[in-house]
Short mmCIF file of N, CA and C in Angstrom, two decimals:
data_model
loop_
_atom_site.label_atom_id
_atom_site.label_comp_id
_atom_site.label_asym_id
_atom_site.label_seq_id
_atom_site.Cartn_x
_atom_site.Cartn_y
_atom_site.Cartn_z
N UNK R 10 43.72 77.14 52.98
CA UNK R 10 43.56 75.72 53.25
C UNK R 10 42.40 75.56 54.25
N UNK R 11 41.35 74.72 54.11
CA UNK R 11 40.39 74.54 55.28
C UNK R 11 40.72 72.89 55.17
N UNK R 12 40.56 72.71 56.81
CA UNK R 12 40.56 71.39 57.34
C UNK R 12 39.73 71.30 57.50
N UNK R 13 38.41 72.06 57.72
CA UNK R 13 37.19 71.65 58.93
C UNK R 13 36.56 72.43 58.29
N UNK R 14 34.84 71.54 57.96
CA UNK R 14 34.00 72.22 57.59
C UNK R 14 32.62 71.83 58.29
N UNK R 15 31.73 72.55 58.66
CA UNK R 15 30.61 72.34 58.67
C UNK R 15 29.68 71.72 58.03
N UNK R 16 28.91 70.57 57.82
CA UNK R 16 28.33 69.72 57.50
C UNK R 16 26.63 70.09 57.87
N UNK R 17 25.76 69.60 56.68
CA UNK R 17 24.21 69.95 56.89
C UNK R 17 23.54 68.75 57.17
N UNK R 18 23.46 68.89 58.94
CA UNK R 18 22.68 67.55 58.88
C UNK R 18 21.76 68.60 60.17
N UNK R 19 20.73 68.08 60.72
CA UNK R 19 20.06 68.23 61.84
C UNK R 19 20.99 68.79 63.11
N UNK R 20 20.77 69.92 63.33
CA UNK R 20 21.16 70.45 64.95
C UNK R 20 20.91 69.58 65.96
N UNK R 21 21.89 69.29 66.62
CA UNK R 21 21.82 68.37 67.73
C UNK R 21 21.45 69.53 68.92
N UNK R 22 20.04 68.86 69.94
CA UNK R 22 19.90 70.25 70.80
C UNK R 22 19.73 69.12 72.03
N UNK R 23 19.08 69.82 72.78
CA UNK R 23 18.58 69.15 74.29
C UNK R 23 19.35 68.02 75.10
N UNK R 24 20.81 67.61 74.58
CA UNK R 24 21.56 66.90 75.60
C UNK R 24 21.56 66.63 76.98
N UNK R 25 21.23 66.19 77.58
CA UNK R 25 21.01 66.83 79.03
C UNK R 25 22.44 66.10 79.60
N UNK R 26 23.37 67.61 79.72
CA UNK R 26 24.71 67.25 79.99
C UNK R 26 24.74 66.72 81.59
N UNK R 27 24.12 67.29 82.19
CA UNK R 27 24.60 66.65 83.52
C UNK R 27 24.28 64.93 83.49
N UNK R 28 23.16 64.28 82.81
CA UNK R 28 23.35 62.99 82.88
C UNK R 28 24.51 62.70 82.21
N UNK R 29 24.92 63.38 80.89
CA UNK R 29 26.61 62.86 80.59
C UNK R 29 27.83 63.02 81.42
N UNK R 30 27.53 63.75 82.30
CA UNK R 30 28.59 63.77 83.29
C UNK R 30 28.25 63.18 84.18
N UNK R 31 27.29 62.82 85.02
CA UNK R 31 27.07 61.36 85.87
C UNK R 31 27.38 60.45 85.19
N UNK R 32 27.21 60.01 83.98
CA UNK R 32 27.80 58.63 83.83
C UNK R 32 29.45 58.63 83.28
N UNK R 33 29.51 59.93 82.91
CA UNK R 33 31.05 60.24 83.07
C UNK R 33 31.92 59.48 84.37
N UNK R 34 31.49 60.46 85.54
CA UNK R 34 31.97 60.75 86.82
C UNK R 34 31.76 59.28 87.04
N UNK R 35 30.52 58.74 87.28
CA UNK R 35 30.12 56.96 88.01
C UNK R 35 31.00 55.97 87.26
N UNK R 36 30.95 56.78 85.77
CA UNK R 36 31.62 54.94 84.78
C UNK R 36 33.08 55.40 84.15
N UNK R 37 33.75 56.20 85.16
CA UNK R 37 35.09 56.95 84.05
C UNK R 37 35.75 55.62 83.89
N UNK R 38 36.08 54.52 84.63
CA UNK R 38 36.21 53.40 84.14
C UNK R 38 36.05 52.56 83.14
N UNK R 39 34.96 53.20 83.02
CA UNK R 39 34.43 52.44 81.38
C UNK R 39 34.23 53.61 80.18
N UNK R 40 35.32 54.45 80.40
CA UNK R 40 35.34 54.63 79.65
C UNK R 40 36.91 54.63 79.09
N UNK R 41 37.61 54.77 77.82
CA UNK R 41 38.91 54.83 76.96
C UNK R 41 39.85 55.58 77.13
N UNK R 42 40.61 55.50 77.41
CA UNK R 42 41.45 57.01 77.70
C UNK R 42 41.97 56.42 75.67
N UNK R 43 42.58 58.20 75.32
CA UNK R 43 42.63 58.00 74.21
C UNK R 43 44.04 58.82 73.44
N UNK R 44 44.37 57.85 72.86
CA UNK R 44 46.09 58.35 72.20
C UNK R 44 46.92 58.80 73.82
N UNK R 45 46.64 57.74 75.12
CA UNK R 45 47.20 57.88 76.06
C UNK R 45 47.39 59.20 76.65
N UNK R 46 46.37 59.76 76.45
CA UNK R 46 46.03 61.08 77.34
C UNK R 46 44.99 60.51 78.44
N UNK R 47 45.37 60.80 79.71
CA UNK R 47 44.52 60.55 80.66
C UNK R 47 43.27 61.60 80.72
N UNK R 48 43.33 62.96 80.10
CA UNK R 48 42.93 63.96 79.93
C UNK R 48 41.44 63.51 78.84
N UNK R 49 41.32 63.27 78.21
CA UNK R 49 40.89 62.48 76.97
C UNK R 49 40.35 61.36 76.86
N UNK R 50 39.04 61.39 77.32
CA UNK R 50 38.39 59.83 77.57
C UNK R 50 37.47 59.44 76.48
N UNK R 51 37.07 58.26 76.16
CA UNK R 51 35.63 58.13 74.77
C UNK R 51 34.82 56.83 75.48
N UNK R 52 33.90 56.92 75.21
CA UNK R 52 33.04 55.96 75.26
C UNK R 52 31.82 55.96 74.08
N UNK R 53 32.00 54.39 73.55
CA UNK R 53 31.18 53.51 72.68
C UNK R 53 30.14 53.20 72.89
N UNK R 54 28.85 54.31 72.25
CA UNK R 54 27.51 53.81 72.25
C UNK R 54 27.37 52.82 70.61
N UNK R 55 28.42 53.36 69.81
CA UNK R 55 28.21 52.38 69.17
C UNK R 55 29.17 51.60 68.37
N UNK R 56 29.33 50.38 68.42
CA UNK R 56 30.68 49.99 67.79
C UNK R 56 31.16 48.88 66.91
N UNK R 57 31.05 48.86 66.04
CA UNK R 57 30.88 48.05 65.10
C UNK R 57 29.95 47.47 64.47
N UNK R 58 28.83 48.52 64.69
CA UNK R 58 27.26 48.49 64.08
C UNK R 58 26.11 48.19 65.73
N UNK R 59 26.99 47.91 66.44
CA UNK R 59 26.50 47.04 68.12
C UNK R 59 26.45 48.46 68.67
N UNK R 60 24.73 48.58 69.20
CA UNK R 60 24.60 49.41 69.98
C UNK R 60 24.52 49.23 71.40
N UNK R 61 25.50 50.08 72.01
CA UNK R 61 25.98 49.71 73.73
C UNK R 61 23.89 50.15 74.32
N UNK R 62 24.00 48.98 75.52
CA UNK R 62 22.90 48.94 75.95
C UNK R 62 22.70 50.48 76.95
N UNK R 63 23.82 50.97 77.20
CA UNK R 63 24.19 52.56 77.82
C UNK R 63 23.55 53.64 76.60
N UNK R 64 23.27 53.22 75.34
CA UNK R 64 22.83 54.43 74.79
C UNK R 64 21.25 54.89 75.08
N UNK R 65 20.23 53.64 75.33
CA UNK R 65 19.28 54.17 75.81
C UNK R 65 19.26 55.28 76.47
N UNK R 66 20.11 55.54 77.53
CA UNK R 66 20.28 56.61 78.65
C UNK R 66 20.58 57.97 77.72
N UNK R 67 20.53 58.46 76.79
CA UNK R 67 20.48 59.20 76.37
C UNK R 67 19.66 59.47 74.64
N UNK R 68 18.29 59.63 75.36
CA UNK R 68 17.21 59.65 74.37
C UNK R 68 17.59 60.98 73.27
N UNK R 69 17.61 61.74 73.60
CA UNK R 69 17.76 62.98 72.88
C UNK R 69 18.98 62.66 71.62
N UNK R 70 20.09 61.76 71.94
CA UNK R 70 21.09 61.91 71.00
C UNK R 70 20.17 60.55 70.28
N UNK R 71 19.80 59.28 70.79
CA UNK R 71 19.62 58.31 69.51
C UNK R 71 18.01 58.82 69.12
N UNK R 72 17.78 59.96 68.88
CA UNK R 72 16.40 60.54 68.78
C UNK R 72 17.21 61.40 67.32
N UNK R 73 17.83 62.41 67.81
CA UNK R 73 18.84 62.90 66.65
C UNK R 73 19.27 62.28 65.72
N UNK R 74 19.84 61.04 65.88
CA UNK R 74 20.83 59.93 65.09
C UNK R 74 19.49 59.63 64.13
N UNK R 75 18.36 59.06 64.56
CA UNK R 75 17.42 58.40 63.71
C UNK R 75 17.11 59.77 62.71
N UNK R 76 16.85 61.08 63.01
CA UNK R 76 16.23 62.09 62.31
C UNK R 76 17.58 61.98 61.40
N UNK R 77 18.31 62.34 61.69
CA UNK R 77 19.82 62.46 60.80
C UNK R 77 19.97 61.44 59.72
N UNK R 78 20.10 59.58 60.20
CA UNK R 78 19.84 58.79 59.22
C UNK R 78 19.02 59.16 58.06
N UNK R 79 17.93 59.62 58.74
CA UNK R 79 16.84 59.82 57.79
C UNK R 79 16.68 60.47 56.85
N UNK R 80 16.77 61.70 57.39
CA UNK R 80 16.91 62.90 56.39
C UNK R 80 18.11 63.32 55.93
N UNK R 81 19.05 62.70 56.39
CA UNK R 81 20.38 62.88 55.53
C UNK R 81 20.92 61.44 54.69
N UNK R 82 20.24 60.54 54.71
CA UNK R 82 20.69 59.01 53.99
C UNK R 82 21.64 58.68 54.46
N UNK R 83 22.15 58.56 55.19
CA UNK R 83 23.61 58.17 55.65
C UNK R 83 23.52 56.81 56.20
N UNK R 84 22.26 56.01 55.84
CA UNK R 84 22.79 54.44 56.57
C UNK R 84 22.84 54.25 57.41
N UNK R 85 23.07 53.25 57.95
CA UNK R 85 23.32 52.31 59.30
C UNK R 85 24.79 53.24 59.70
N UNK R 86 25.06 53.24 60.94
CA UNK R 86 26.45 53.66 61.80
C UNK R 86 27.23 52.30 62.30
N UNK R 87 28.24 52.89 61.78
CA UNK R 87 29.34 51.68 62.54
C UNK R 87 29.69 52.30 63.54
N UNK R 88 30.46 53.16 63.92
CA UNK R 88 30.80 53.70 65.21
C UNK R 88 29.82 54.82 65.49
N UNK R 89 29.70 55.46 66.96
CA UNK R 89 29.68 56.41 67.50
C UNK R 89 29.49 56.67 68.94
N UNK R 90 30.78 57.55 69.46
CA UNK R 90 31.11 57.70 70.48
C UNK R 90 31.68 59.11 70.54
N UNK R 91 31.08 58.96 72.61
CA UNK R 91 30.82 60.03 73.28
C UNK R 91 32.48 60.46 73.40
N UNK R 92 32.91 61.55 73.43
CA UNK R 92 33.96 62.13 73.77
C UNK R 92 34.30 63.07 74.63
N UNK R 93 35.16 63.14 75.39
CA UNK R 93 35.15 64.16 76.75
C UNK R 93 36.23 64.46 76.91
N UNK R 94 36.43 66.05 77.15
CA UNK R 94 37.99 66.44 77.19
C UNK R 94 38.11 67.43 78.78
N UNK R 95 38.83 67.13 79.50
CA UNK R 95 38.69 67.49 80.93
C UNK R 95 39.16 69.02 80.69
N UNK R 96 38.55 69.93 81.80
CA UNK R 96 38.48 71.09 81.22
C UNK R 96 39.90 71.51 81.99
N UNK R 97 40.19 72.74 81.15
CA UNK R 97 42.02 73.19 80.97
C UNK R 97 43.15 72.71 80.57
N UNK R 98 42.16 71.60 79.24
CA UNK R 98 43.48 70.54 78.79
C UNK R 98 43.49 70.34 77.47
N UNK R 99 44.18 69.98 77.36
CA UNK R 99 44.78 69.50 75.69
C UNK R 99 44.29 68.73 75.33
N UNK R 100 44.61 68.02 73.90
CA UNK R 100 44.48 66.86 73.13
C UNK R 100 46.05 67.37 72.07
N UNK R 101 47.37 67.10 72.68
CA UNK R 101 48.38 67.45 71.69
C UNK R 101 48.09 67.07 70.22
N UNK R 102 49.64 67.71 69.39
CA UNK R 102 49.22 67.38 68.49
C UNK R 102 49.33 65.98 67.81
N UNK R 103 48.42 65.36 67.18
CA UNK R 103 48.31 64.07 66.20
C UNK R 103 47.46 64.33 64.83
N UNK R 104 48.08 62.84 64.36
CA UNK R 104 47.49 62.58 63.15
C UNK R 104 46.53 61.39 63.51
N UNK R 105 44.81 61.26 62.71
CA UNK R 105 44.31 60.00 63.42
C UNK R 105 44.09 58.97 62.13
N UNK R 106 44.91 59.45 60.67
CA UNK R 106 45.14 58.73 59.77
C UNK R 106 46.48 59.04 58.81
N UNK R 107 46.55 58.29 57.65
CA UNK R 107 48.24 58.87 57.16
C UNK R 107 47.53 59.85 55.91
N UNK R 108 46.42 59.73 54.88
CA UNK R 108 45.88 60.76 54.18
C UNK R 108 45.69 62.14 54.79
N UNK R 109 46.24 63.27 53.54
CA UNK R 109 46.54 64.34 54.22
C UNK R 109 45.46 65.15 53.35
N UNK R 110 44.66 64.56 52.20
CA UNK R 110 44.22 65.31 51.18
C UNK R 110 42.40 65.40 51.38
N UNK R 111 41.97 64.16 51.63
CA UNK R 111 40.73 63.98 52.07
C UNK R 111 39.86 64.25 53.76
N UNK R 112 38.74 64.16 53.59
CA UNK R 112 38.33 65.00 54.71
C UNK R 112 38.39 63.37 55.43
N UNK R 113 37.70 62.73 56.72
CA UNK R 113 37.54 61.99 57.65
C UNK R 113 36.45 61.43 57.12
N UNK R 114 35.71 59.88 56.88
CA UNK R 114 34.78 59.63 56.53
C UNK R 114 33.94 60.09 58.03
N UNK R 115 34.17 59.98 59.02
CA UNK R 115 33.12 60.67 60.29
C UNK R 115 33.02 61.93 60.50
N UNK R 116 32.02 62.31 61.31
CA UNK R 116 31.68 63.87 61.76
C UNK R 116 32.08 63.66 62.77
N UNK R 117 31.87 65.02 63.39
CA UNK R 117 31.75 65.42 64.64
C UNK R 117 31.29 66.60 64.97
N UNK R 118 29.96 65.82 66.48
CA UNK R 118 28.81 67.16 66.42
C UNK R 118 29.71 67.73 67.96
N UNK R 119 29.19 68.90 68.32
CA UNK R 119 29.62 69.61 69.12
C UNK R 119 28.56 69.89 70.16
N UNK R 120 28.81 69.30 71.61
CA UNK R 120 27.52 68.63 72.40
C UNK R 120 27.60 69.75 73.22
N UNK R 121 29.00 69.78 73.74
CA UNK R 121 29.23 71.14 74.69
C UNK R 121 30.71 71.47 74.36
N UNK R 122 31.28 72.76 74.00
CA UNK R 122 32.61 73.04 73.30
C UNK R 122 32.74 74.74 73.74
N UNK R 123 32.25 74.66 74.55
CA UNK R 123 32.47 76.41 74.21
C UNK R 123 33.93 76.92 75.25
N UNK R 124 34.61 78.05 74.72
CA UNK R 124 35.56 78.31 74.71
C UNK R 124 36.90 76.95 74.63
N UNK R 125 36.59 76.08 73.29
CA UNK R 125 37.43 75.44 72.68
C UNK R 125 37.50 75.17 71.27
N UNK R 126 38.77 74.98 71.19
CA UNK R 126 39.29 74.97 69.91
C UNK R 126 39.61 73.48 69.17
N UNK R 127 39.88 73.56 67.69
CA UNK R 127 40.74 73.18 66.80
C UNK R 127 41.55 73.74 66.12
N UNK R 128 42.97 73.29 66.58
CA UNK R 128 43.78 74.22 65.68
C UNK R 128 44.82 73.03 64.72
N UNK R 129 45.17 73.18 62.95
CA UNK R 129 45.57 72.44 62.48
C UNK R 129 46.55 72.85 62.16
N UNK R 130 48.12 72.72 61.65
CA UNK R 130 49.04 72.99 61.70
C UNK R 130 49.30 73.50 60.18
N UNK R 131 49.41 74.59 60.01
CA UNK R 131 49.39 75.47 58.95
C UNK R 131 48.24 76.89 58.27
N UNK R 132 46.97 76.13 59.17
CA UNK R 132 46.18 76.87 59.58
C UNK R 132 45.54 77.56 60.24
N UNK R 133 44.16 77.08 60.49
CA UNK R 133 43.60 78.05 61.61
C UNK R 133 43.20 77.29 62.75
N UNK R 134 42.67 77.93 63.50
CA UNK R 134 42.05 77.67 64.72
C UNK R 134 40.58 77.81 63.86
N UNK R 135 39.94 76.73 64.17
CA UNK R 135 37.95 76.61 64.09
C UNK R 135 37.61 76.32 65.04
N UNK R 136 36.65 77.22 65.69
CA UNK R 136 35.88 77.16 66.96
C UNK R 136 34.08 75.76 66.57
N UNK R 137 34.15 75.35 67.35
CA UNK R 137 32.77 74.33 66.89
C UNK R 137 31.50 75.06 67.75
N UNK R 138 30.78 75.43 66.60
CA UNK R 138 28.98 75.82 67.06
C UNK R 138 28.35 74.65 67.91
N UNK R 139 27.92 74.71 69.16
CA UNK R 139 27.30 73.68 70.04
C UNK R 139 26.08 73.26 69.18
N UNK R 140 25.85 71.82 68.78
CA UNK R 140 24.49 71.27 67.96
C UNK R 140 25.04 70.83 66.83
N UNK R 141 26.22 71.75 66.41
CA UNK R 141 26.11 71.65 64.81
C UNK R 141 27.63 70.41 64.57
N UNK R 142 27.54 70.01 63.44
CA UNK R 142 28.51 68.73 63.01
C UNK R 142 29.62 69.05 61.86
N UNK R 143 30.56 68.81 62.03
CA UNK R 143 31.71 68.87 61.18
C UNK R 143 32.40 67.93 61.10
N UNK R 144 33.09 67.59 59.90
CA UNK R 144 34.14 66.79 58.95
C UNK R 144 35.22 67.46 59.25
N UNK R 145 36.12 66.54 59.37
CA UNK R 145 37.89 67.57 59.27
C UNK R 145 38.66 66.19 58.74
N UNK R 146 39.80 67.58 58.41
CA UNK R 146 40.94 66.32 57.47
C UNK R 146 41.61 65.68 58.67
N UNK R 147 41.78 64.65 59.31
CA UNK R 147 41.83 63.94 60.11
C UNK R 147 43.48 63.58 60.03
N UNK R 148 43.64 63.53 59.06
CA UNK R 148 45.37 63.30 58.32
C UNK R 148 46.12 64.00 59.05
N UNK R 149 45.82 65.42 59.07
CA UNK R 149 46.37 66.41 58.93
C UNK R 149 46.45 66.84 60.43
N UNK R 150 48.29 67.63 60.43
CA UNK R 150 48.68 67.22 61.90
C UNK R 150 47.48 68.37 62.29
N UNK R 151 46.75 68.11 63.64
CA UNK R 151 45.55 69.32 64.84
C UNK R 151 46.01 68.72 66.09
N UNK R 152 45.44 70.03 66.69
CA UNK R 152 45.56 69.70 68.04
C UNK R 152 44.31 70.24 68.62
N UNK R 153 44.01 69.87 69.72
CA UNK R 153 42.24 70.57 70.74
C UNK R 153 42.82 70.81 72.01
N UNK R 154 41.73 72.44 72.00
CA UNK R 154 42.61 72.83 72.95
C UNK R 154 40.90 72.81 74.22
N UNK R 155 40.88 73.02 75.20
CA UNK R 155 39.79 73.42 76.21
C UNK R 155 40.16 74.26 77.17
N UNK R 156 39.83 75.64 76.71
CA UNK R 156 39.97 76.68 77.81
C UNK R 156 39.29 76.86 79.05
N UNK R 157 37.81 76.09 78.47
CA UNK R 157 36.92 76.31 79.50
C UNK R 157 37.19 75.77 80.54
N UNK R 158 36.46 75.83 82.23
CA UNK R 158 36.46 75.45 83.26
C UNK R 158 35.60 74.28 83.44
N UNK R 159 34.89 73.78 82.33
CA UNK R 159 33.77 72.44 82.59
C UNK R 159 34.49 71.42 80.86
N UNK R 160 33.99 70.19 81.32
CA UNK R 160 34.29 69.37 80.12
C UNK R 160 34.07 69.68 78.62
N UNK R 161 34.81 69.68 78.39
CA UNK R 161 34.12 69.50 76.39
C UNK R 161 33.98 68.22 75.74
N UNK R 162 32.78 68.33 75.58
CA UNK R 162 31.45 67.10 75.33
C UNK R 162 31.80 67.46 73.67
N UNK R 163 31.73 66.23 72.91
CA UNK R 163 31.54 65.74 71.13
C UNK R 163 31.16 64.66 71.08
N UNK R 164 30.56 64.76 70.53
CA UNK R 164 30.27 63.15 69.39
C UNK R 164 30.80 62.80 67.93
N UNK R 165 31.54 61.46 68.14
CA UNK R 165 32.24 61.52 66.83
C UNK R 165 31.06 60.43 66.34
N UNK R 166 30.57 60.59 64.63
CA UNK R 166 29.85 59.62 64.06
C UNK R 166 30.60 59.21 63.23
N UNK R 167 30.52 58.01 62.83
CA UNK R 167 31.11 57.12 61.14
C UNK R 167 30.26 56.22 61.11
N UNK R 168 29.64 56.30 59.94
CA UNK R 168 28.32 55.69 59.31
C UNK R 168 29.21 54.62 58.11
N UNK R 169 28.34 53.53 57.95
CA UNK R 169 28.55 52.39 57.39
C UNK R 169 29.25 52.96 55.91
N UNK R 170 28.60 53.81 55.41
CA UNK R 170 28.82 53.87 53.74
C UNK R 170 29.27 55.73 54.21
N UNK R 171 30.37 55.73 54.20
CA UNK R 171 31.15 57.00 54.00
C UNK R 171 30.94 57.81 53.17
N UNK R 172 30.33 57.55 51.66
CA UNK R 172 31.14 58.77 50.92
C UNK R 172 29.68 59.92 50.99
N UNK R 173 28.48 58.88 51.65
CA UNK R 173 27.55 60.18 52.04
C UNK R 173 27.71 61.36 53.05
N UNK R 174 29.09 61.66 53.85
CA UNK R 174 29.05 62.95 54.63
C UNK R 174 29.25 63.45 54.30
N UNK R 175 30.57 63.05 53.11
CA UNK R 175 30.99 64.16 52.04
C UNK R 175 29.89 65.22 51.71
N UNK R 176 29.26 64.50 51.00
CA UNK R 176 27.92 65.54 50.39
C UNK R 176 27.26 66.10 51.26
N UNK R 177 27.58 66.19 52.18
CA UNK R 177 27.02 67.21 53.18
C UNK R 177 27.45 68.25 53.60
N UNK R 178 28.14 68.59 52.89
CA UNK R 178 29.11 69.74 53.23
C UNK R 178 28.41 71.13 53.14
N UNK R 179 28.65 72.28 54.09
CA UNK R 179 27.28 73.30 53.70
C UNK R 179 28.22 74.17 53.18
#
């Protein structure tokens, strides 16, 4: 069974994490806590096609996003947001839809992840390559784990017209 696959779009590189963690640390306020984990925060650069005036502050990712549109067709974005998981913590387990068969119409790139996991319930544990973007069955009960001692940084994307990530599958 695979939940999670790697997707061929453009390597996401040059993040410059410490500005994501200053505006972490300055705006944790503004940002979501999520499925009521205090552990588990998101913030909306983009949301409902409305790009937050906060995404300027990070050239390198809407520098990526445009190459990606581009060369992967994927349209206009309805969502995408920053995700942050405090380090030595969870994300228990959930479901973030009721389909158990199809993958997630969004990705998710992997900004900073190292020594963390996805693990889905019947399967495996998939570790995420920093840069690179993956689809997972979203249905399907997972849990994230963060071993590391510093945050784990993602970006989740969902683009206007879905059934193009599919085809991106490598």
């Amino acid at each position: 069974m695979t939940n999670c696959k790697e997707i061929l779009v453009p390597k996401l590189e040059g993040v410059d994490i410490e500005r994501v963690m200053y505006f972490y640390k300055l705006g944790n306020h503004l940002f979501a806590e999520r499925y009521f984990n205090p552990n588990w925060k998101s913030f909306d650069l983009i949301q409902n096609s409305t790009i937050s005036p906060m995404f300027k502050h990070f050239p390198n990712i809407e520098k990526w996003l445009e190459i990606v549109k581009k060369q992967n067709k994927i349209g206009n974005i309805k969502n995408l947001y920053l995700s942050i998981l405090t380090p030595k913590n969870q994300i228990p387990w959930h479901v973030d839809k009721a389909d158990t068969e199809t993958f997630s119409p969004s990705f998710i790139t992997a900004v900073k992840t190292d020594n963390s996991f996805i693990e889905f319930k019947e399967d495996k544990k998939y570790t995420y390559k920093e840069g690179m973007s993956y689809i997972i069955k979203s249905g399907v009960e997972h849990r994230i784990f963060n071993l590391n001692d510093e945050h784990r940084i993602t970006l989740c994307v969902t683009p206007e017209v879905n059934d193009h990530v599919l085809k991106l599958v490598a």
